[in-house]
Coordinates of C-alpha atoms in Angstrom, one line a residue:
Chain A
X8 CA 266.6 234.4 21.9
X9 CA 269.6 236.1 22.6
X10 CA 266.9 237.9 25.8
X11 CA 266.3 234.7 27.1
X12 CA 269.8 233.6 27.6
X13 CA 270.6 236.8 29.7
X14 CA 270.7 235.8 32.9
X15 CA 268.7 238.2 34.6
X16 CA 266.0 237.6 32.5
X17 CA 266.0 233.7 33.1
X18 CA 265.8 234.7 36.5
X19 CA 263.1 237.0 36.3
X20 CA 261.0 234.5 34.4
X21 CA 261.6 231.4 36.4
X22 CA 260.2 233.8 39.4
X23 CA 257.1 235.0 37.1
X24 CA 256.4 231.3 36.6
X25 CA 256.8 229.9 39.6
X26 CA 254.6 233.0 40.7
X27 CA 251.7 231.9 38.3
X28 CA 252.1 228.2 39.1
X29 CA 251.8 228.6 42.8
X30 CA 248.7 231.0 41.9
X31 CA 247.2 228.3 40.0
X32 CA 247.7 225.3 42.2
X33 CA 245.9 226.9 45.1
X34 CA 243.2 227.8 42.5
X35 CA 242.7 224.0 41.3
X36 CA 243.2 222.9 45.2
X37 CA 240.5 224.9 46.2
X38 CA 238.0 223.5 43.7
X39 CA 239.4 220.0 43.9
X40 CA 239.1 220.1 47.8
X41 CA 235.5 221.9 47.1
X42 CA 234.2 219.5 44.7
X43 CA 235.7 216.5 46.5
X44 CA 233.4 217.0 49.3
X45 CA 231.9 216.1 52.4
X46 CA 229.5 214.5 50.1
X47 CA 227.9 212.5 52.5
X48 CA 226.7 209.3 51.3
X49 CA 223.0 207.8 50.9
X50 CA 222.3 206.2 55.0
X51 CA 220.7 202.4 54.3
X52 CA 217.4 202.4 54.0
X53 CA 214.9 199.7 53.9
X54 CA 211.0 200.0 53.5
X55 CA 211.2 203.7 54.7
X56 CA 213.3 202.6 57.5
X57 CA 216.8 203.8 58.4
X58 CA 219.3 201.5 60.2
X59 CA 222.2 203.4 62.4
X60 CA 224.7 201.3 64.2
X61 CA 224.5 202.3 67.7
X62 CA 228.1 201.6 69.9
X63 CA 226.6 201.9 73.8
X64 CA 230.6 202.5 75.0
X65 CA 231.7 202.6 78.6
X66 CA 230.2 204.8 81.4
X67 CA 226.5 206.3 81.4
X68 CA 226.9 205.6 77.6
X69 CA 224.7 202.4 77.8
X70 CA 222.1 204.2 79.9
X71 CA 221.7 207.1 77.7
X72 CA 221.7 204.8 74.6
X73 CA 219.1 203.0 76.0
X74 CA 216.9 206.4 76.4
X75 CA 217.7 207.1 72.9
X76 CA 216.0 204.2 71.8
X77 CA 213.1 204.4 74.2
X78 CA 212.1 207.7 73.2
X79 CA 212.6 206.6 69.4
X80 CA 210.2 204.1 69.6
X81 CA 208.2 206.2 71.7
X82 CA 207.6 209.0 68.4
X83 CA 207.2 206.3 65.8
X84 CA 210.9 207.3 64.3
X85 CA 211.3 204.9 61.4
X86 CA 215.2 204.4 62.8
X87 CA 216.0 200.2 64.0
X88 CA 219.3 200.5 65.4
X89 CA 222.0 197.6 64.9
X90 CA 223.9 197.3 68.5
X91 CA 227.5 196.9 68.3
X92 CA 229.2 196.6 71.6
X93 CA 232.5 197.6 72.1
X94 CA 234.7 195.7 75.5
X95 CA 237.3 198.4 76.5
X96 CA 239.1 195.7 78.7
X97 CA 240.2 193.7 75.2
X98 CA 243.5 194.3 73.5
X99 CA 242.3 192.4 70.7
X100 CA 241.0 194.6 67.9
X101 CA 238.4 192.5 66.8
X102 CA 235.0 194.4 68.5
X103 CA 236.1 197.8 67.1
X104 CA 236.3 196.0 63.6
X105 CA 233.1 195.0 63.4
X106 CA 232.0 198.0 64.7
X107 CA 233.9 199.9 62.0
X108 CA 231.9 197.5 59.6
X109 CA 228.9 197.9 60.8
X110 CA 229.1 201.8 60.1
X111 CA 230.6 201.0 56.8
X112 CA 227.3 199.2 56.0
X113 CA 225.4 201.7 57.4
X114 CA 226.3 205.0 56.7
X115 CA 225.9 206.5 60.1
X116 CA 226.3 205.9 63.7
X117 CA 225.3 206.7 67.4
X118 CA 227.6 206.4 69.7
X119 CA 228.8 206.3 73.4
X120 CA 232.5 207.4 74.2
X121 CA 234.7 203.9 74.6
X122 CA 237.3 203.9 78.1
X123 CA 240.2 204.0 76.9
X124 CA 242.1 201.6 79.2
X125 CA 245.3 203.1 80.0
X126 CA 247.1 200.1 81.9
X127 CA 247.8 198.8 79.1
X128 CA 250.7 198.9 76.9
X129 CA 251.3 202.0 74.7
X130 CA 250.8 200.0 71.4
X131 CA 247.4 199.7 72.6
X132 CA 245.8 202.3 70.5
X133 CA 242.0 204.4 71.9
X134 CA 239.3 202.7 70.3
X135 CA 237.4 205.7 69.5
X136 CA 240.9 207.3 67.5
X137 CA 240.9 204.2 65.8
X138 CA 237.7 204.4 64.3
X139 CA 237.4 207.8 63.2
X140 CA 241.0 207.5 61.3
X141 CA 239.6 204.0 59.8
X142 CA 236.4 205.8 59.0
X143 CA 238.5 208.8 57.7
X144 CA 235.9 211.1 59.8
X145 CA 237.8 214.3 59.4
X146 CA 236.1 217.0 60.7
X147 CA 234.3 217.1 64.8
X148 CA 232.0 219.8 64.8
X149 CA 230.4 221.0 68.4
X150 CA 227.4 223.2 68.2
X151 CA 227.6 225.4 71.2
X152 CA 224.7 227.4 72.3
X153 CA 223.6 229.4 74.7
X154 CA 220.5 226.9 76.5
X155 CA 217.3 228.8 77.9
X156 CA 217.4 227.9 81.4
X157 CA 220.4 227.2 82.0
X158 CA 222.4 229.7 84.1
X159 CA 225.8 230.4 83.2
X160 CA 227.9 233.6 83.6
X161 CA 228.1 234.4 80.1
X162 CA 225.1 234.4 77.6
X163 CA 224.6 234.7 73.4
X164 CA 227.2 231.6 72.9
X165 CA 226.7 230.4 69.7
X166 CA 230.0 228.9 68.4
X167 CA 230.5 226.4 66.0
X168 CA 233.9 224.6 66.4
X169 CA 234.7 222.6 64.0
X170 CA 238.7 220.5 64.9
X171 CA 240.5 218.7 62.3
X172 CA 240.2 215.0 63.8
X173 CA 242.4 212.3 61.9
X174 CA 245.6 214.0 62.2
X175 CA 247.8 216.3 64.0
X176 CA 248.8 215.7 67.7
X177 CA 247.3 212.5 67.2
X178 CA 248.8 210.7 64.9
X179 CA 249.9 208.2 67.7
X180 CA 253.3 208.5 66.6
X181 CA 255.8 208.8 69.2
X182 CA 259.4 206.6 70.5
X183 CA 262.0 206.8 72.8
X184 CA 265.5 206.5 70.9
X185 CA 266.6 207.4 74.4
X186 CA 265.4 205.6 77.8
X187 CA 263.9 208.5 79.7
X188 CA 263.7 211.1 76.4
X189 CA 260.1 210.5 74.1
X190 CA 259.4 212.1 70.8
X191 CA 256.1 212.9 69.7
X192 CA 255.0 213.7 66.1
X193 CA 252.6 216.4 64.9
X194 CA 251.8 215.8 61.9
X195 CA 250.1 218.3 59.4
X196 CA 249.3 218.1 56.0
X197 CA 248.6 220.4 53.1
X198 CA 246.1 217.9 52.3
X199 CA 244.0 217.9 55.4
X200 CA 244.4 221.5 56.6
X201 CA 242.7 222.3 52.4
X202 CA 240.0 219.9 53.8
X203 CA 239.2 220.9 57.3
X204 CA 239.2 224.3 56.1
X205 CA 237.0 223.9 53.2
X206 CA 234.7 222.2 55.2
X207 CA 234.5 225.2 57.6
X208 CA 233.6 227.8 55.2
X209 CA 231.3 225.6 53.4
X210 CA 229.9 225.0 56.7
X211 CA 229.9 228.9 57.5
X212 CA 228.2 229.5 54.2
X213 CA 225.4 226.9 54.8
X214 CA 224.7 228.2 58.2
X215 CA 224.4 232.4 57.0
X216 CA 227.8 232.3 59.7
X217 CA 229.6 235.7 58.9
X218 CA 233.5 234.8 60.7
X219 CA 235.5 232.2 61.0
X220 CA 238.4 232.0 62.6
X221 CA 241.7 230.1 62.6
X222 CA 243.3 228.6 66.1
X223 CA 246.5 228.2 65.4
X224 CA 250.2 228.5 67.5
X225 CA 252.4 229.2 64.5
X226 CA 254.7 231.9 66.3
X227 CA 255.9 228.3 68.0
X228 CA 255.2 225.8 65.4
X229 CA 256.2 228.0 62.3
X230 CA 256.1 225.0 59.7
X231 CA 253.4 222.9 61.0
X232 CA 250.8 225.5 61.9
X233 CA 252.0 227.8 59.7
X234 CA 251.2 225.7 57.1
X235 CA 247.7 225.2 58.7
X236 CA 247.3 228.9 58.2
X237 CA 248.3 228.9 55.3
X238 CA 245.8 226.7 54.0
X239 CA 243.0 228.3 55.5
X240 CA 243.9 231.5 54.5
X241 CA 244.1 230.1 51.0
X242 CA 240.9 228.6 51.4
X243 CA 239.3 231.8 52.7
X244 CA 239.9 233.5 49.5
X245 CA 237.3 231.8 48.1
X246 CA 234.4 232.9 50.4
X247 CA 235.1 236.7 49.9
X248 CA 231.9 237.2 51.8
X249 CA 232.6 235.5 55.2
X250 CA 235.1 237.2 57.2
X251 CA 238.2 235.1 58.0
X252 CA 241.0 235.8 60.5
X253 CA 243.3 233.6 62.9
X254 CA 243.8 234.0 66.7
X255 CA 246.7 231.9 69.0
X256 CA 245.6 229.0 70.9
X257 CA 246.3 230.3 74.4
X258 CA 244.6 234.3 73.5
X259 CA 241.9 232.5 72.1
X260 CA 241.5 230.4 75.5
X261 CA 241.2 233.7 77.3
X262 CA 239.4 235.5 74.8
X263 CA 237.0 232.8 75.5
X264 CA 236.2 232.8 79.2
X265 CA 236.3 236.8 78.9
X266 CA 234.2 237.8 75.9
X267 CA 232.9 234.8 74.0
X268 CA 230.6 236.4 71.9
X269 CA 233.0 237.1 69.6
X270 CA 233.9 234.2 67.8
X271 CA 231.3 232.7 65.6
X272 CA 232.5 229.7 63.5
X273 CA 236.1 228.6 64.7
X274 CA 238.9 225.9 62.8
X275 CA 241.7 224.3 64.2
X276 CA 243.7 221.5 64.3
X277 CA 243.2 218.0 66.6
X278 CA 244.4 219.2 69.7
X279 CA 243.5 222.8 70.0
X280 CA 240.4 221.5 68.6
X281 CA 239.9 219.2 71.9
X282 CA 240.6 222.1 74.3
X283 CA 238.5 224.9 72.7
X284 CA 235.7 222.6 71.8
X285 CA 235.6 221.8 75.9
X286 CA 236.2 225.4 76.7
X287 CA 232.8 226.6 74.7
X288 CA 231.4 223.3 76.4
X289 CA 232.0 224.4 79.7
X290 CA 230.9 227.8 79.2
X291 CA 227.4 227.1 78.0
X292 CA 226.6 224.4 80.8
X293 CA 228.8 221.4 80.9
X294 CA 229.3 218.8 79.1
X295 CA 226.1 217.4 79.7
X296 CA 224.4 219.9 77.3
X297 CA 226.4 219.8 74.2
X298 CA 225.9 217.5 70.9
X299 CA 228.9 216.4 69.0
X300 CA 229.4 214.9 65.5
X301 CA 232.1 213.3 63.3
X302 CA 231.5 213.7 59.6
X303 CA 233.4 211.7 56.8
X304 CA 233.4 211.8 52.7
X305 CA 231.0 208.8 53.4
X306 CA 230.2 208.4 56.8
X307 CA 228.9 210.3 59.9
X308 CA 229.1 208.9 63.6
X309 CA 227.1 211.3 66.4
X310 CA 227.8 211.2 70.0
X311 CA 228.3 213.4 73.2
X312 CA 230.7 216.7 72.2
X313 CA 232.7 216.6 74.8
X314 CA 233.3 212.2 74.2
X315 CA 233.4 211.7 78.1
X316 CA 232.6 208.2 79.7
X317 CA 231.0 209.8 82.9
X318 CA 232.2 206.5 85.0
X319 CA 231.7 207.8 88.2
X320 CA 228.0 208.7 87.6
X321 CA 227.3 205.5 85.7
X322 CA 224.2 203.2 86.2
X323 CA 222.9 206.3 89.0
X324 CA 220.2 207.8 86.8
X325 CA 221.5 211.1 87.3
X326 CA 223.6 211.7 84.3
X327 CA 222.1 214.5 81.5
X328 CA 220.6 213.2 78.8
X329 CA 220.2 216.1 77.4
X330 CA 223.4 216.2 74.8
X331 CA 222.7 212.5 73.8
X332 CA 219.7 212.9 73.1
X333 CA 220.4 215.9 71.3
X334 CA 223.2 213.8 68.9
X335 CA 220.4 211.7 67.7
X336 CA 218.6 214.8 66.4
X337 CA 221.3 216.2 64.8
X338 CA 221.6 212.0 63.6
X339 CA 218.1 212.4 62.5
X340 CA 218.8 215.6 60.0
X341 CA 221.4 214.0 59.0
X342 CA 218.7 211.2 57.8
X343 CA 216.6 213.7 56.0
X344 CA 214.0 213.0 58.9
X345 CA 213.9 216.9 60.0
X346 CA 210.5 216.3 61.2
X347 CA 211.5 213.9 64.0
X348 CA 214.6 216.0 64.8
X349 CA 212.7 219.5 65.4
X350 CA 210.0 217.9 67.5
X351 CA 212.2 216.4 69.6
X352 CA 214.6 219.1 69.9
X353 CA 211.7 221.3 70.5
X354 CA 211.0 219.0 73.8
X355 CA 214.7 219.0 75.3
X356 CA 214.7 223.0 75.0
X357 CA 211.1 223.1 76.6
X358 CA 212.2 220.6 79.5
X359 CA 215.4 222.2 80.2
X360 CA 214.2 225.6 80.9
X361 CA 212.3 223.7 84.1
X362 CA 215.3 224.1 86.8
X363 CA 213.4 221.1 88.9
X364 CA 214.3 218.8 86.4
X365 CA 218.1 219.8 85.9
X366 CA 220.3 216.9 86.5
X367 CA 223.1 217.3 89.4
X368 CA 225.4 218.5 86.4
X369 CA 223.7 221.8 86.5
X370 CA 223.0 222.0 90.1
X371 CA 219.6 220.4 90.5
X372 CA 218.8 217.1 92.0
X373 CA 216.6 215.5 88.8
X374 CA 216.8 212.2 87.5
X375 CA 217.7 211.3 84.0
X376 CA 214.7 209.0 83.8
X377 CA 212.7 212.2 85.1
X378 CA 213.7 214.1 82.5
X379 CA 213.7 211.6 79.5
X380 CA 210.0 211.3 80.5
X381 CA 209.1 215.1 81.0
X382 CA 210.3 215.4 76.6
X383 CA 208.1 212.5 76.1
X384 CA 205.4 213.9 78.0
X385 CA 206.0 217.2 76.2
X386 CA 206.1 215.7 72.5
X387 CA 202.6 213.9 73.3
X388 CA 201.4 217.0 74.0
X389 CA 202.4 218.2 70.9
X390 CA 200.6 216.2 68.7
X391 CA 200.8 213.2 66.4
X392 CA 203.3 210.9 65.6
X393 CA 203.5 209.0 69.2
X394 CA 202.8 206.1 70.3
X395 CA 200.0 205.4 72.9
X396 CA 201.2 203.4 75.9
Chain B
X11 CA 255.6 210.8 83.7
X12 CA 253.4 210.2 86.8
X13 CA 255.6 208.8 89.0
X14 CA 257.7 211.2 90.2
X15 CA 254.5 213.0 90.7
X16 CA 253.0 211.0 92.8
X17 CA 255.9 210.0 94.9
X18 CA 256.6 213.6 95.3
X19 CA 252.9 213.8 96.7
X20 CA 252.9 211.0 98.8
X21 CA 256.0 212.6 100.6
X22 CA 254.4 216.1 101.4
X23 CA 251.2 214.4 102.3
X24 CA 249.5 217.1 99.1
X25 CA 246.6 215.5 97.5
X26 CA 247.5 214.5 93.7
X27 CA 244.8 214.3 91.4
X28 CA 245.8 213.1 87.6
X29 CA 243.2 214.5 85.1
X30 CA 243.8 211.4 82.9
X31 CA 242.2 213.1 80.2
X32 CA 244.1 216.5 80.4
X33 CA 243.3 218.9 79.5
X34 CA 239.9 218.2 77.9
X35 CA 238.5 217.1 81.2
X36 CA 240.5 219.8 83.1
X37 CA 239.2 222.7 80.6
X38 CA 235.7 222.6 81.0
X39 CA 235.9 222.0 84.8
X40 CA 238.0 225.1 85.1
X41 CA 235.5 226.8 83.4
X42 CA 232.2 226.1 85.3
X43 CA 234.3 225.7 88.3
X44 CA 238.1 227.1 88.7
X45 CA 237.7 227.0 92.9
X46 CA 238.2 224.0 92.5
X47 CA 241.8 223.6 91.4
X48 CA 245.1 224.9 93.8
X49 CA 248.2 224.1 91.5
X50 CA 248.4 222.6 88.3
X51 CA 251.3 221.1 87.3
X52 CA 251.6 219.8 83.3
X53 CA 253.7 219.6 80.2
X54 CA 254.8 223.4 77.9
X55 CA 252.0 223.6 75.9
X56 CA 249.1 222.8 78.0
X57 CA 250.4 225.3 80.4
X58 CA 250.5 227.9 77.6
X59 CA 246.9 227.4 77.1
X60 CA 245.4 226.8 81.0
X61 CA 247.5 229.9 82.6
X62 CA 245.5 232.0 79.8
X63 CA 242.9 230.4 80.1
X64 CA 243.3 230.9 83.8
X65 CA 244.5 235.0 83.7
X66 CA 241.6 235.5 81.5
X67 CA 239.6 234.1 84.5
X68 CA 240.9 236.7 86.9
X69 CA 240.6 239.6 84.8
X70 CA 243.2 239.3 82.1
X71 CA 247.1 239.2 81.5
X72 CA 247.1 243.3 83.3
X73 CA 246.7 241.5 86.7
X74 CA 248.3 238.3 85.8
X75 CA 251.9 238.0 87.4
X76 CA 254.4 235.5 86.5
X77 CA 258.0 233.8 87.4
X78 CA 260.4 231.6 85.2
X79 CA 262.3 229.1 88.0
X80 CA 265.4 227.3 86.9
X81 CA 268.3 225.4 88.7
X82 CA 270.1 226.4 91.6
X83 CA 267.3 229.7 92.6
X84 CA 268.0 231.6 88.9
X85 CA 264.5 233.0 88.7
X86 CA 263.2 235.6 86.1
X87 CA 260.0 237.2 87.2
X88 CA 257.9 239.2 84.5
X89 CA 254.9 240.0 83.8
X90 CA 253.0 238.3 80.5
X91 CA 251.1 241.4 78.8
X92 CA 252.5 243.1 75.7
X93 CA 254.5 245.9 75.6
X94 CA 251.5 248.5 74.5
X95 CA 253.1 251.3 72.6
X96 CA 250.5 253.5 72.3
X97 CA 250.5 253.9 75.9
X98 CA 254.0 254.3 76.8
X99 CA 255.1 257.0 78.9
X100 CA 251.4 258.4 79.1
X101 CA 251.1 257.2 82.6
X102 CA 248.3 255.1 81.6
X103 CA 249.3 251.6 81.8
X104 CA 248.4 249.1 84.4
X105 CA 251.4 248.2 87.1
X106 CA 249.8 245.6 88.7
X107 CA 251.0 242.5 86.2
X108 CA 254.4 243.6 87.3
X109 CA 254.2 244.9 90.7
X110 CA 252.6 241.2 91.5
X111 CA 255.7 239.8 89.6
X112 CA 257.2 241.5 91.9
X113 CA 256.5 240.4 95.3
X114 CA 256.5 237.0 93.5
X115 CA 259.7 237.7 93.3
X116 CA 260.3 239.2 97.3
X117 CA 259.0 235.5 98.0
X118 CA 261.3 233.8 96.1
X119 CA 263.8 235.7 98.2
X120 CA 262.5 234.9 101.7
X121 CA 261.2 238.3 102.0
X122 CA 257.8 238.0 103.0
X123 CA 257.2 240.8 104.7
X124 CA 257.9 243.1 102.6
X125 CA 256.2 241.3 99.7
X126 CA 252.8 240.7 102.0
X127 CA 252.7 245.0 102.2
X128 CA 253.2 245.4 98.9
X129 CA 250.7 242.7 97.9
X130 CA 248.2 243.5 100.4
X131 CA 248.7 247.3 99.1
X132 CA 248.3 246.3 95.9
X133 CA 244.8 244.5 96.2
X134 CA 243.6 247.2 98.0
X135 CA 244.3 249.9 95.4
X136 CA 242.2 247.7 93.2
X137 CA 239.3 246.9 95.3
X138 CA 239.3 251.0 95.9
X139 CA 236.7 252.3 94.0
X140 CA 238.9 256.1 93.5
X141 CA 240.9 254.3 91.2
X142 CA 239.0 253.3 88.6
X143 CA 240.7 250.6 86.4
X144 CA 238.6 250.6 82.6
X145 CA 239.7 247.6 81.4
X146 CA 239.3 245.3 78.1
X147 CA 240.5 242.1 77.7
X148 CA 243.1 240.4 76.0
X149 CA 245.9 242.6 73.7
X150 CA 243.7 245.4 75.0
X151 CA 244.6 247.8 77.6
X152 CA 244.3 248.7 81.1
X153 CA 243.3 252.6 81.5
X154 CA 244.8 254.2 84.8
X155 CA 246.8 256.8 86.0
X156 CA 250.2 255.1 87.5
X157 CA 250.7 258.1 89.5
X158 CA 247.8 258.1 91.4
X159 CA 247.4 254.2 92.1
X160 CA 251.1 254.5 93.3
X161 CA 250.3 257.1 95.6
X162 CA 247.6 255.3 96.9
X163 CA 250.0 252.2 96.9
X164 CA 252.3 254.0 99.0
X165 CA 250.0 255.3 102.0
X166 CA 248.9 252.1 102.1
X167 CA 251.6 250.6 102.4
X168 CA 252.7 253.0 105.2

């Protein structure tokens, strides 16, 4: 008794305790966070068949959808798509709602990158943020590989990115208390950062992916990226056997375009997330080459990494089909139907290595049509499951 | 904001080109094709990540020079690599993030000529093959001996 009341004592227990506690939260933070998920819920399914929502957008979006479902149909893929189009030119809300429903009774999406119209007023907020914070789609992971056939000056990419993509830069919260001085808020929260991050090492650990590593610019933004380090370093405690360690935002850019081959699985928040993922896009071919996708606790929505329009090549027949069609593969594992998704993937790598067929993207004068048809010609060499014209 | 941009443009006769979608768009472009960009102009922190991005596509912050411009000519010129502690005073480091700084610098003075020597000098000395520059990227260092580029520096120069 008379121990406890010394002073020094109370002070040297208080600090044991709050010690312990803080030891213990991140312990039940880490399993809630693990156990919580990206559990990804059961896609509709009716008498074998799957139904995706597919969102054509703005741009070559409609063009490429349209492939998508041509060469669907064309291998038998027990996928019926429920179109939902989307006007950019509307203020009103309504077509992004019932998209956002659709993909609430579906599960899953396909989707083309929506303009986002910036004439009008600021309160008018970009359809495609709007639907992945409705959808709570928190994490935008870009595959990005190395293609055969596809010259580049560096070769052996294979980075996974994987960008926090509800909060952060943006939140779409900004105001001028002053006429000619704006605020902007970051936001970041222990919450999300725990998620994103678990979901990265999960990830890492599914894949046999050794590193991954944090982009971050806490020496500037000590509380809000700091605490995004923080997490991830807390969460990296828990997967003793994948290598973690954290890299600033503008190093990492020119780590990037100088030696790539070192980073493996990468985390970051929204807008790092947006230039890094574009970086790695850019350095295995273009945006034409890489698949992107945006999964949720219960929903999943696939589309083009890089979420460009391509307005100025629209409706020409020469935009690349190739990442599109490479979403609805990674769209058909995430249905289970890995079958579908190999063989087709299988034709896309074959028909890329043939530089006569590279669209002007990658410095060859093909068509899109041309090359949608050369992977159907090469999956109907393959074998079953087509059907005969 | 845009406007002052492009009123600023339509003055000098430059072509302006808005990357609505900076940097994203701008990123990958640079990227697969950085010839096609002159200046950049954009806010703090996506200058912090393109000029980088940028240095690490001309060889890294060890060639990378650098000026700060504020009001009425107050200029601060420097050069953007660390300060590499195991190599000081061992006649090892790289000069040329600085020396460019430099005849930045000389320019922001009005003294061309003086900085076109020292420039010309200076890319010389690197395309000569005696001095051979062994160089890693990023927080890494630049091998060389100082002595002997500035000597070589200097009768070109001459």
């Amino acid at each position: 008794g008379k121990a406890v009341c010394c002073p020094r004592v109370r002070v040297l227990l208080v600090l044991l305790l709050r010690r312990s506690f803080k030891k213990f939260r991140a312990g039940i933070t880490t399993q809630i966070c693990a156990s919580l998920l990206c559990r990804h819920a059961p896609p509709a399914r009716y008498g074998g068949r799957h139904t995706v929502t597919l969102i054509p957008g703005d741009g070559i979006g409609p063009e490429l959808a349209k492939h998508v479902c041509e060469l669907f149909r064309f291998c038998c893929v027990p996928v019926d798509f429920e179109v939902v189009n989307v006007d950019s030119t509307k203020t009103s809300e309504d077509d992004i709602n019932n998209a956002i429903m659709a993909i609430r009774r579906n599960g899953v999406a396909l989707k083309g990158n929506i303009e986002t119209n910036h004439n009008l007023p600021p309160s008018h907020k970009s359809r495609n943020s709007l639907l992945r914070t409705t959808l709570d789609l928190y994490a935008s992971v870009m595959h990005s590989q190395s293609l055969p056939g596809v010259r580049t000056h560096h070769r052996n990419i294979d980075i996974i990115t994987i960008r926090e993509n509800t909060e952060g830069e943006y939140s779409s919260l900004e105001h001028e208390s002053v006429p000619g001085v704006v605020e902007c808020l970051k936001i970041i929260t222990r919450t999300k950062s725990l998620r994103i991050a678990d979901y990265a090492f999960r990830t890492a650990r599914e894949k046999g992916r050794r590193r991954v590593t944090a982009i971050h610019k806490a020496n500037i933004m000590s509380l809000g990226d700091g605490l995004f380090l923080e997490c991830c370093k807390e969460v990296a405690s828990g997967y003793p056997e994948i290598t973690f360690n954290s890299m600033i935002v503008d190093n990492t850019t020119m780590q990037l375009v100088s030696r790539p081959q070192q980073f493996d699985v990468m985390v970051m928040p929204n807008l790092y997330g947006n230039v890094v993922s574009n970086v790695c896009a850019g350095l295995v071919g273009g945006p034409g080459l890489v698949p992107g996708a945006n999964y949720g606790e219960n929903y999943a929505v696939f589309e083009t990494g890089t979420r460009n329009t391509g307005k100025s090549i629209a409706n020409r027949n020469t935009a690349n089909p190739t990442a599109m069609l490479l979403a609805s593969c990674l769209l058909l594992d995430h249905l289970k139907l890995h079958g579908y998704a190999s063989m087709i993937r299988k034709a896309i790598l074959s028909t890329i290595t043939d530089s006569q067929l590279h669209t002007a993207d990658l410095g060859g004068k093909g068509s899109t049509s041309e090359m949608v048809q050369s992977i159907m010609d090469a999956i109907q060499s393959s074998g079953p499951r087509t059907q005969r014209h | 904001s845009p406007v002052p941009c492009r009123s600023a443009s339509s003055l000098a006769l430059i072509l302006f080109r808005a990357f609505l979608t900076c940097p994203d768009a701008c990123v990958f472009q640079m990227v697969q094709d950085p010839t096609q960009f002159d200046v950049l102009v954009m806010p703090n922190l996506y200058g912090d990540i393109l000029s980088d991005l940028c240095a690490g596509l001309i060889g890294g912050l060890g060639v990378t020079p650098s000026g700060n411009i504020g009001a009425n000519g107050v200029a601060i010129f420097e050069s953007v690599h660390g300060t590499a502690p195991d190599i000081a005073g061992m006649d090892l480091a790289n000069p040329t993030a600085l020396l460019l700084s430099a005849v930045m610098m000389l320019r922001h003075m009005g003294l061309h000529d003086h900085a076109d020597k020292i420039q010309t000098a200076c890319f010389d000395t690197i395309r000569d093959k005696k001095v051979r520059l062994k160089s890693l990227l990023g927080g890494l260092q630049y091998f060389c001996s100082f002595k002997s580029k500035f000597q070589t520096m200097k009768a070109a120069c001459l």
